[in-house]
JSON list of C-alpha atoms in Angstrom, two decimals:
[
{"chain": "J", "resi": 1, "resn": "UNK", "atom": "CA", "xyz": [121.00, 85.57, 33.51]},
{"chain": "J", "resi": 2, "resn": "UNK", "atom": "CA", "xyz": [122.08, 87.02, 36.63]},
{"chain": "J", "resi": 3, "resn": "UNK", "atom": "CA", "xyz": [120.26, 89.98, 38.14]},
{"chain": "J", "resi": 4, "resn": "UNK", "atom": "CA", "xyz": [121.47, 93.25, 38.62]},
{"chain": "J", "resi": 5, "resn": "UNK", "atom": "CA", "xyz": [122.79, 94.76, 41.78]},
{"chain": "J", "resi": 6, "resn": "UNK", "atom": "CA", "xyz": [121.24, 97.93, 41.54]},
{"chain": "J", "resi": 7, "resn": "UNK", "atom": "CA", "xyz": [118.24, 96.96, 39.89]},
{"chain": "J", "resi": 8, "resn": "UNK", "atom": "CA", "xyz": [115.33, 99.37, 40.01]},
{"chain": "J", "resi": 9, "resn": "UNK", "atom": "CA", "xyz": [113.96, 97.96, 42.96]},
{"chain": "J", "resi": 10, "resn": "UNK", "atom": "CA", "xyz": [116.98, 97.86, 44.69]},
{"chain": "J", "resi": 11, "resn": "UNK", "atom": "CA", "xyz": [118.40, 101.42, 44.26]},
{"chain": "J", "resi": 12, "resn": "UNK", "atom": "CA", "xyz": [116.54, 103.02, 47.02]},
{"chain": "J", "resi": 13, "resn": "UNK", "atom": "CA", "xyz": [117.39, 100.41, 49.69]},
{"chain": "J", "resi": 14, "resn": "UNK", "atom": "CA", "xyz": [120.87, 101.03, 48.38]},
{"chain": "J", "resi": 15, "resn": "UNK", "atom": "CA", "xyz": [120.79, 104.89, 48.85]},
{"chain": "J", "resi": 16, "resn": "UNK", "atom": "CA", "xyz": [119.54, 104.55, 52.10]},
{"chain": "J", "resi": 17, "resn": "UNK", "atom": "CA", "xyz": [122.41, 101.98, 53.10]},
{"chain": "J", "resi": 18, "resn": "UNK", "atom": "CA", "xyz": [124.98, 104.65, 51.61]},
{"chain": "J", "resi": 19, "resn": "UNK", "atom": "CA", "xyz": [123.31, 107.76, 53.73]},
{"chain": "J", "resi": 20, "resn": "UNK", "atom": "CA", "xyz": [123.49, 105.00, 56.73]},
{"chain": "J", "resi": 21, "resn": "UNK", "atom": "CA", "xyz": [127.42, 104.96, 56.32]},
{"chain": "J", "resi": 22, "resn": "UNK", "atom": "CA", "xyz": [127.99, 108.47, 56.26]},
{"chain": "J", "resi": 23, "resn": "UNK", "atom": "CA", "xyz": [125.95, 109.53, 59.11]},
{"chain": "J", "resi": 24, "resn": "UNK", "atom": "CA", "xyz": [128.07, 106.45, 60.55]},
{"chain": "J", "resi": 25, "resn": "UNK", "atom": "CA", "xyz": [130.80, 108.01, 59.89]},
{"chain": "J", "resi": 26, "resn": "UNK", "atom": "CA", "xyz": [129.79, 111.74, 60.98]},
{"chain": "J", "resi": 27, "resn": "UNK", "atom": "CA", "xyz": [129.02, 110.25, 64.09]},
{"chain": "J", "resi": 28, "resn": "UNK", "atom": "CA", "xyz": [132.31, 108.69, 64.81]},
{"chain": "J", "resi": 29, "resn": "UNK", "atom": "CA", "xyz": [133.83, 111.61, 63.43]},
{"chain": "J", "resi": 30, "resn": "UNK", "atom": "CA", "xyz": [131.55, 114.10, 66.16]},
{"chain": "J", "resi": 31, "resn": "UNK", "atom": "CA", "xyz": [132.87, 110.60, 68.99]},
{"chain": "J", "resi": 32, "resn": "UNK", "atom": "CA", "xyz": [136.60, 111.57, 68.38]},
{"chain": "J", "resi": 33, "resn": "UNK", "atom": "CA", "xyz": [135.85, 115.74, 68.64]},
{"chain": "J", "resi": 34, "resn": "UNK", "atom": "CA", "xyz": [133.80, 114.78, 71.13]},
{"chain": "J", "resi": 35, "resn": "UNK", "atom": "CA", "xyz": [136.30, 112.31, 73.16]},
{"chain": "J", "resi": 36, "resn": "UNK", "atom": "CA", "xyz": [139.54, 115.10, 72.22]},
{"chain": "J", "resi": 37, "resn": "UNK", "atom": "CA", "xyz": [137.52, 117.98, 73.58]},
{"chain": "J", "resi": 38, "resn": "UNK", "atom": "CA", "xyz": [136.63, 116.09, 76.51]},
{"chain": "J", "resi": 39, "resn": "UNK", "atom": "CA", "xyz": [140.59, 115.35, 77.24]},
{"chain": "J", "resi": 40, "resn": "UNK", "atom": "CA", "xyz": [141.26, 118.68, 76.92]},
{"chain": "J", "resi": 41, "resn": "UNK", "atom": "CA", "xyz": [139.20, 120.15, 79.29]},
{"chain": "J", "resi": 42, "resn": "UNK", "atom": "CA", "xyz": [140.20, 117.75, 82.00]},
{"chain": "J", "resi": 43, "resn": "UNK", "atom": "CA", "xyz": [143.78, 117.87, 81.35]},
{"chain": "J", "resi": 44, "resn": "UNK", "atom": "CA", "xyz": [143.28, 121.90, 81.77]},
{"chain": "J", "resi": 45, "resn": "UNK", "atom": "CA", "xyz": [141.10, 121.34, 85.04]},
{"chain": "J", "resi": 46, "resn": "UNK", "atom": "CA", "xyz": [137.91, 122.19, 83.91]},
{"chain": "J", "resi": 47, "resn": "UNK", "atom": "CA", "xyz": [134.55, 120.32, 84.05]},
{"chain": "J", "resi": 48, "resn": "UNK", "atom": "CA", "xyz": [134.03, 118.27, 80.50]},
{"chain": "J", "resi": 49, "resn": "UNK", "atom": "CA", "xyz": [130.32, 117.79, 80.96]},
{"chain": "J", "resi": 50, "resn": "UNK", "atom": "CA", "xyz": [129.21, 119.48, 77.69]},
{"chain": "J", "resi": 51, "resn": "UNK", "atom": "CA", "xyz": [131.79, 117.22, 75.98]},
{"chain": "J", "resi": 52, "resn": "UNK", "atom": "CA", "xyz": [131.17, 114.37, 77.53]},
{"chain": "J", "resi": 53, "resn": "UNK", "atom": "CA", "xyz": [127.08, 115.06, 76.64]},
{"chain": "J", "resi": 54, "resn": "UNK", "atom": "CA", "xyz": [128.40, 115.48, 73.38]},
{"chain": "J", "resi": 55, "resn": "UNK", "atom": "CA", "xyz": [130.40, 112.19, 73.09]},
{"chain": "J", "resi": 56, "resn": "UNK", "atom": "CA", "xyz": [127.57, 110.11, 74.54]},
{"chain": "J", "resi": 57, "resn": "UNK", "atom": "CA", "xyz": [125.21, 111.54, 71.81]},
{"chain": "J", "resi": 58, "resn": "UNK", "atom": "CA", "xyz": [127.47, 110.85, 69.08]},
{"chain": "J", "resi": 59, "resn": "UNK", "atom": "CA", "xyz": [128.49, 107.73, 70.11]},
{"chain": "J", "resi": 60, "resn": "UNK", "atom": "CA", "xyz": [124.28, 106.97, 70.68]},
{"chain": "J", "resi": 61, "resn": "UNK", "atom": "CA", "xyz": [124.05, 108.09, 66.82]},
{"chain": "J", "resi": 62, "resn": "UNK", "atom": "CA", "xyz": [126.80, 105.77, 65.79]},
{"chain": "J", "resi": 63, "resn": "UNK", "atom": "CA", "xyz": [124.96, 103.00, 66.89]},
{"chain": "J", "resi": 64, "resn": "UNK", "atom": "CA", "xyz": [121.88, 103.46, 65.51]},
{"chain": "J", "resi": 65, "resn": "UNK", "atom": "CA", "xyz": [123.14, 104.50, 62.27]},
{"chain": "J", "resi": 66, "resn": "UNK", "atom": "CA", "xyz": [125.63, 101.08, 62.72]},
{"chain": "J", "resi": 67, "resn": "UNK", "atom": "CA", "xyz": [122.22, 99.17, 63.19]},
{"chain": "J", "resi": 68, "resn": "UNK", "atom": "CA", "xyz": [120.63, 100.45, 60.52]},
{"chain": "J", "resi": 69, "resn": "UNK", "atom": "CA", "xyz": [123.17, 99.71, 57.72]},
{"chain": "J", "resi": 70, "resn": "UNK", "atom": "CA", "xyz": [123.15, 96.41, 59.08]},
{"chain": "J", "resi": 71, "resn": "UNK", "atom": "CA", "xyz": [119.07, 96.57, 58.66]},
{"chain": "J", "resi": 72, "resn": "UNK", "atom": "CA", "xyz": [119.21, 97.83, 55.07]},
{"chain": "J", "resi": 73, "resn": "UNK", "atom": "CA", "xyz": [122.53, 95.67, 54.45]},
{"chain": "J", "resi": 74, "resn": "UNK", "atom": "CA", "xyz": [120.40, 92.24, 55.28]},
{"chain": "J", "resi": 75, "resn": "UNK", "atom": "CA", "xyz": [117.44, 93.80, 53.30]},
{"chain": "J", "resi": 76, "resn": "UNK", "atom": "CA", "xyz": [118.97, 94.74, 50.32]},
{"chain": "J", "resi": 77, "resn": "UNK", "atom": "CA", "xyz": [120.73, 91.33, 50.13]},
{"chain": "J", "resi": 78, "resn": "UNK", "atom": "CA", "xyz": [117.75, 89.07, 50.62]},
{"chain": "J", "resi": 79, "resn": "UNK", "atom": "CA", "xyz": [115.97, 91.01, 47.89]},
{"chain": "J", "resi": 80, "resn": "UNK", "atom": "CA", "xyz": [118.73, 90.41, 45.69]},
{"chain": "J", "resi": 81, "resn": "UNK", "atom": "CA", "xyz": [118.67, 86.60, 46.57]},
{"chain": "J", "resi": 82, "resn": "UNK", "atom": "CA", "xyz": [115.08, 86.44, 46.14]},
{"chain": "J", "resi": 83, "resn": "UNK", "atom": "CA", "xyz": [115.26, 87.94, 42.85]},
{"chain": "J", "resi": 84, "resn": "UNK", "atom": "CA", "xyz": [118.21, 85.52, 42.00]},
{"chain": "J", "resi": 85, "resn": "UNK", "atom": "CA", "xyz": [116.36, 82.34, 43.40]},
{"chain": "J", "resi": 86, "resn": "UNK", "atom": "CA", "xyz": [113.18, 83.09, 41.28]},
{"chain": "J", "resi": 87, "resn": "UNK", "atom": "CA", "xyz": [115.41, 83.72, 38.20]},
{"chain": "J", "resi": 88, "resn": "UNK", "atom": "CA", "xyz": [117.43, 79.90, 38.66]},
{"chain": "J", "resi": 89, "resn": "UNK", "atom": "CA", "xyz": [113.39, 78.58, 39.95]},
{"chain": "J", "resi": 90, "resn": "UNK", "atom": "CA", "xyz": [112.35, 80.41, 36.37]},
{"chain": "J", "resi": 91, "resn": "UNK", "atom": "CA", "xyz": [115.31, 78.81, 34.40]},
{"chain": "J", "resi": 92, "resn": "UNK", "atom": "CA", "xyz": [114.48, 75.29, 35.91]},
{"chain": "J", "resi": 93, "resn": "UNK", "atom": "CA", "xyz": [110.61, 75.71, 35.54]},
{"chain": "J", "resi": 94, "resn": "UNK", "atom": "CA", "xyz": [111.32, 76.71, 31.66]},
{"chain": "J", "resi": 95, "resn": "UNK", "atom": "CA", "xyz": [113.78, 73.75, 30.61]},
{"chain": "J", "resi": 96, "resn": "UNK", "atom": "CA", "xyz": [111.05, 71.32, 32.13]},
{"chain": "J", "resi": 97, "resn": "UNK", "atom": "CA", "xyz": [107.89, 73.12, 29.59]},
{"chain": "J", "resi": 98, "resn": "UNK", "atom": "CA", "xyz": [110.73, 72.33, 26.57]},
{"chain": "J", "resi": 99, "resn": "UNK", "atom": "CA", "xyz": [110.81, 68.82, 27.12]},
{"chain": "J", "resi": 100, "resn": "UNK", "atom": "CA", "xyz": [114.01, 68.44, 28.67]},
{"chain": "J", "resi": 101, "resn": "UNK", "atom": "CA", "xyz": [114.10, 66.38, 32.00]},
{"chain": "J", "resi": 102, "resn": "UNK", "atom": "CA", "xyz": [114.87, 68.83, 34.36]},
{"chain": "J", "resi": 103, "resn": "UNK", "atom": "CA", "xyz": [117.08, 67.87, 37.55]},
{"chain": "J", "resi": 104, "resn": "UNK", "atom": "CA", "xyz": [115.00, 70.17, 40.05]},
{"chain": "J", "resi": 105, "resn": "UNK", "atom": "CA", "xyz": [115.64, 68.16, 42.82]},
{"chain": "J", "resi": 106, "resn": "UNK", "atom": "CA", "xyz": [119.64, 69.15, 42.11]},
{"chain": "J", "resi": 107, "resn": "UNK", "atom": "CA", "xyz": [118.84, 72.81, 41.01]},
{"chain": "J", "resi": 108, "resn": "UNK", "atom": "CA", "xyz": [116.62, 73.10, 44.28]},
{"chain": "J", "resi": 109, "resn": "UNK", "atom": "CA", "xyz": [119.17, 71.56, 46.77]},
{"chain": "J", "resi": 110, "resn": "UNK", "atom": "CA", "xyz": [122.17, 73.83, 44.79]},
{"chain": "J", "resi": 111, "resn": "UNK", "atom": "CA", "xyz": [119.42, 76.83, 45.35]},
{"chain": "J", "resi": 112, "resn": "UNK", "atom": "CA", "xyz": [119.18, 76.27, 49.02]},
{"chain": "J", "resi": 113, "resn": "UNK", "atom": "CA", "xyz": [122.59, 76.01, 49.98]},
{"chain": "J", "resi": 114, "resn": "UNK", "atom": "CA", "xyz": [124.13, 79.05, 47.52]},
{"chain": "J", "resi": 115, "resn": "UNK", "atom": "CA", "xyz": [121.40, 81.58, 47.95]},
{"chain": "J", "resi": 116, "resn": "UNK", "atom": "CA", "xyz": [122.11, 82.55, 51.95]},
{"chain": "J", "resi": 117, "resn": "UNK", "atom": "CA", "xyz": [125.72, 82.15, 51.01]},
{"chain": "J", "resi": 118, "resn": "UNK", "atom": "CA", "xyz": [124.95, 85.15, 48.21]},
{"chain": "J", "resi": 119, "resn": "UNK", "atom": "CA", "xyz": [122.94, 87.12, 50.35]},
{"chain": "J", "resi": 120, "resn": "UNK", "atom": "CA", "xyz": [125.72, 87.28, 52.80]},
{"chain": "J", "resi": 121, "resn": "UNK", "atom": "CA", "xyz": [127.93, 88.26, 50.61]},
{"chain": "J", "resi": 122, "resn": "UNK", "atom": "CA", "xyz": [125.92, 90.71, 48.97]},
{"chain": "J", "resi": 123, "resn": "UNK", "atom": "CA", "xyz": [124.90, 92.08, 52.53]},
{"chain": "J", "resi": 124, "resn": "UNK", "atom": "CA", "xyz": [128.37, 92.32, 54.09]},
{"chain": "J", "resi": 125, "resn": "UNK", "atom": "CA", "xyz": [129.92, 93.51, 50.78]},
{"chain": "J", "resi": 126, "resn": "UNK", "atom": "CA", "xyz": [128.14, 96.30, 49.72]},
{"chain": "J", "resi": 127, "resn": "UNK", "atom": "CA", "xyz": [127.63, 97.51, 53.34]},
{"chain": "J", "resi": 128, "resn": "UNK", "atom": "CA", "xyz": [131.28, 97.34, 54.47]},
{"chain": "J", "resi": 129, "resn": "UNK", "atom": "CA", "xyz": [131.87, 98.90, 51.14]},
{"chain": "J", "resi": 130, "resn": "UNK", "atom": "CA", "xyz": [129.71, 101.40, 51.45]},
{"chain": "J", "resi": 131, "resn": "UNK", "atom": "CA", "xyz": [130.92, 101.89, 54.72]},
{"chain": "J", "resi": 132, "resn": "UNK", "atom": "CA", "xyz": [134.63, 102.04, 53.78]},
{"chain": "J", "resi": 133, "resn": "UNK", "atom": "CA", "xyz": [133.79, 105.24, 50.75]},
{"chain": "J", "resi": 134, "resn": "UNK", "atom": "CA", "xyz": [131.87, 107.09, 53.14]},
{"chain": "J", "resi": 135, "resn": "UNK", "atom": "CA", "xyz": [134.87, 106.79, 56.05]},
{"chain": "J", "resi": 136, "resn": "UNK", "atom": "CA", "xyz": [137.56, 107.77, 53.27]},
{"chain": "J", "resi": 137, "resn": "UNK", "atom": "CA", "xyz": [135.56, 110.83, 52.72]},
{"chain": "J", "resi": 138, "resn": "UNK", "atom": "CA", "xyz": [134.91, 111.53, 55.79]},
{"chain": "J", "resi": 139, "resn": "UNK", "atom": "CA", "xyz": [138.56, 111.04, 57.01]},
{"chain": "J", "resi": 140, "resn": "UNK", "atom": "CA", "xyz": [139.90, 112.86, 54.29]},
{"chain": "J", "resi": 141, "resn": "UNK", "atom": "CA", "xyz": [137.32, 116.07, 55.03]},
{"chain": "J", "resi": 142, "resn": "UNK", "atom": "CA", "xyz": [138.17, 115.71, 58.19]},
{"chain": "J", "resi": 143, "resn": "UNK", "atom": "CA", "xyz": [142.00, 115.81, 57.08]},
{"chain": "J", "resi": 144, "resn": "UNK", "atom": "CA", "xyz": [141.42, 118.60, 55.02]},
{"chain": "J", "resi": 145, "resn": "UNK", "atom": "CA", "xyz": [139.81, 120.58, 57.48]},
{"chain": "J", "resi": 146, "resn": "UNK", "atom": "CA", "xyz": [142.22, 120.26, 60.52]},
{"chain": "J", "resi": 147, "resn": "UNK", "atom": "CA", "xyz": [145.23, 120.97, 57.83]},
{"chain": "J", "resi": 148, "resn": "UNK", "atom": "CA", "xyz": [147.30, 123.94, 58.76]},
{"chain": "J", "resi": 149, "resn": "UNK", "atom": "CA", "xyz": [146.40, 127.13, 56.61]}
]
């Protein structure tokens, strides 16, 4: 039986990988405030240090909240491919107690080359996913709020 996604164990390394994409995307949204304030005041003459301060900061949070989606991303997909490689080891371990002649050699080679292939795609999935709800909101708050009264 294959595991569950968001297993119990896995539910908090999730929730931390969602809060990861939405400061993500604060931050680029604070980058482009940043970067249009910045144009503004140079365009008018004026200094754009505050702004530019500003910019450098967000973009400095955008990174480290980039990293550490990426950190809980790889996380929360090898504990999902541990939990599926112990489930397959599990299934293989229990078919050779019932008597059958188990093919472990062929179950361990299939376990070795499929399990970083899953983790990857868990990893990259759920983070870009993640990634890709939190931007919509963000965009469309963002939308909503520059939207002519």
């Amino acid at each position: 039986m294959t595991p569950a996604l968001l297993a119990p164990g896995r539910r908090r390394t999730f929730a931390g990988l969602a809060a990861l994409s939405a400061l993500e995307a604060v931050m680029l949204a604070a980058c482009a405030s940043g970067a249009q304030t910045a144009v503004a005041a140079l365009s008018a003459g004026r200094t754009a240090e505050g702004p530019l301060l500003w910019l450098g900061a967000a973009a400095a949070g955008a990174a480290l909240a980039v990293w550490g989606r990426a950190a809980a991303a790889e996380a929360f997909g090898m504990a999902y491919a541990n939990e599926v490689r112990e489930s397959l080891a599990g299934h293989a371990i229990a078919e050779a107690r019932g008597g059958k002649r188990p093919r472990i050699g062929a179950v361990t080679a299939r376990m070795a080359g499929d399990m970083p292939a899953l983790k990857h795609w868990v990893s990259l999935g759920l983070s870009d996913g993640a990634a890709a709800v939190a931007a919509a909101f963000a965009g469309a708050a963002a939308l909503l709020g520059a939207a002519p009264q």
